[in-house]
Amino acid sequence: MKILICNKNLKKLHTGTSRNVYEQIRYFVSKGYEVNIAAETLDTDSIKSFGAIPHKTLRLPWLSGYKRRSFYSKQCDKIRRSIKPDLTIGHGDYQNPDIHCIHNNIHLAYEKIHGDDIDESDDMYRIHTPIFKNRSFKHIIANSGLAKSDLNTRFGIPKKDITVVYPAVNEKKFHRIDDERIEEIRNSLNVNNNEILIGLITSGDFKKRGLDIFFKALTEISEKDSRNIKILLIGESNIPEHYLSIIESSNIKEKILFLPIQNNIEEYFNALDVFILPSRIEEFGRVVAEAMACGCPIITNTDVGASEILKNESRKYIYSNQHPEQIPEMLTELINSRVLRERLSINNLESVRGILEINTYPEFDKVFSAFL
């Protein structure tokens, strides 16, 4: 059997989409299939090391936006005609695969982030909308119930044509580490044992991830309860001044530890006492699942798809995105109770087991076997 997977950008391996592509590579290679990858930017050696065949598409420097994505899609058509795969999978920019893996509901995201409908002239609208309106696909894989519901209600795509497969957590990387190593990481951050380390870790886009909401919530923690906290913020760029102005007059600014994206991100998850993701929208939000796999208590909201995998007592710390004022109260509870944090840690470690990569292969089997 021959598989073609199309994703325009595979150079940034820390992004959720790239990780999902690599999950599929490992899955199909484990089945003994020939796996072909079509991408405009990619790490050729990495693709080969996973047992796949890279096909680097041409990038014309004078093309950008919609035209560049359209050109990429046409090249995928050409590769498809050449290698004649048994199944073609697209991850966003390719218009004509058998199965679309949808990571971003761009219409929903625009509404949540900007409070308005996306304009029909927007490049992302022009790329993504025909996918759902033309319905040339055989099936869609959505990364959450939230994403599936939006595709069903917005475009009338039948629920039977959409399967939810949560992005997997690589259990070889994301797991609980020993206490000695945790202490080393915390020491490297100058965090004492009696201090509570609160984190927001993201690949970027501070507006979407709600950095302003995060900072505002922290300023509303009482002085007594915030005395022994430190805040770890990991992201792709420096913190813009208009976000810092939110905490300018509080004692929070001096408590922030900012780091660029780290390759050993799992160690920082392990070092946290609480992980908060106050995003305006996350079709899934892989960092939530990865933090859970490292034993973090989580505070997040109903517009984060990964909130669907939180169970039992942990669900008490999912707030409505219309009411972020609930965050300070939730956070204060966690700051003041080590026992509660330990309970949620154990609960999240158990809840995330269902989407460890080793356990998601049966979900892939259900979807892909119907088309092979």
PDB file of C-alpha atoms in Angstrom, residues 1-4 77-88:
ATOM      1  CA  MET A   1       0.000   0.000   0.000  1.00  0.00           C
ATOM      2  CA  LYS A   2       1.190   3.520  -0.824  1.00  0.00           C
ATOM      3  CA  ILE A   3       0.267   6.620   1.213  1.00  0.00           C
ATOM      4  CA  LEU A   4       0.735  10.305   0.323  1.00  0.00           C
ATOM      5  CA  ASP A  77      -1.879  16.984  -7.523  1.00  0.00           C
ATOM      6  CA  LYS A  78       1.136  16.417  -9.762  1.00  0.00           C
ATOM      7  CA  ILE A  79       2.911  14.216  -7.199  1.00  0.00           C
ATOM      8  CA  ARG A  80      -0.301  12.273  -6.684  1.00  0.00           C
ATOM      9  CA  ARG A  81      -0.636  11.576 -10.398  1.00  0.00           C
ATOM     10  CA  SER A  82       2.995  10.488 -10.529  1.00  0.00           C
ATOM     11  CA  ILE A  83       3.158   8.069  -7.595  1.00  0.00           C
ATOM     12  CA  LYS A  84      -0.505   6.914  -7.673  1.00  0.00           C
ATOM     13  CA  PRO A  85      -1.047   6.440  -3.918  1.00  0.00           C
ATOM     14  CA  ASP A  86      -3.788   4.223  -2.514  1.00  0.00           C
ATOM     15  CA  LEU A  87      -4.721   6.964  -0.046  1.00  0.00           C
ATOM     16  CA  THR A  88      -3.963  10.699   0.066  1.00  0.00           C
TER      17      THR A  88
END
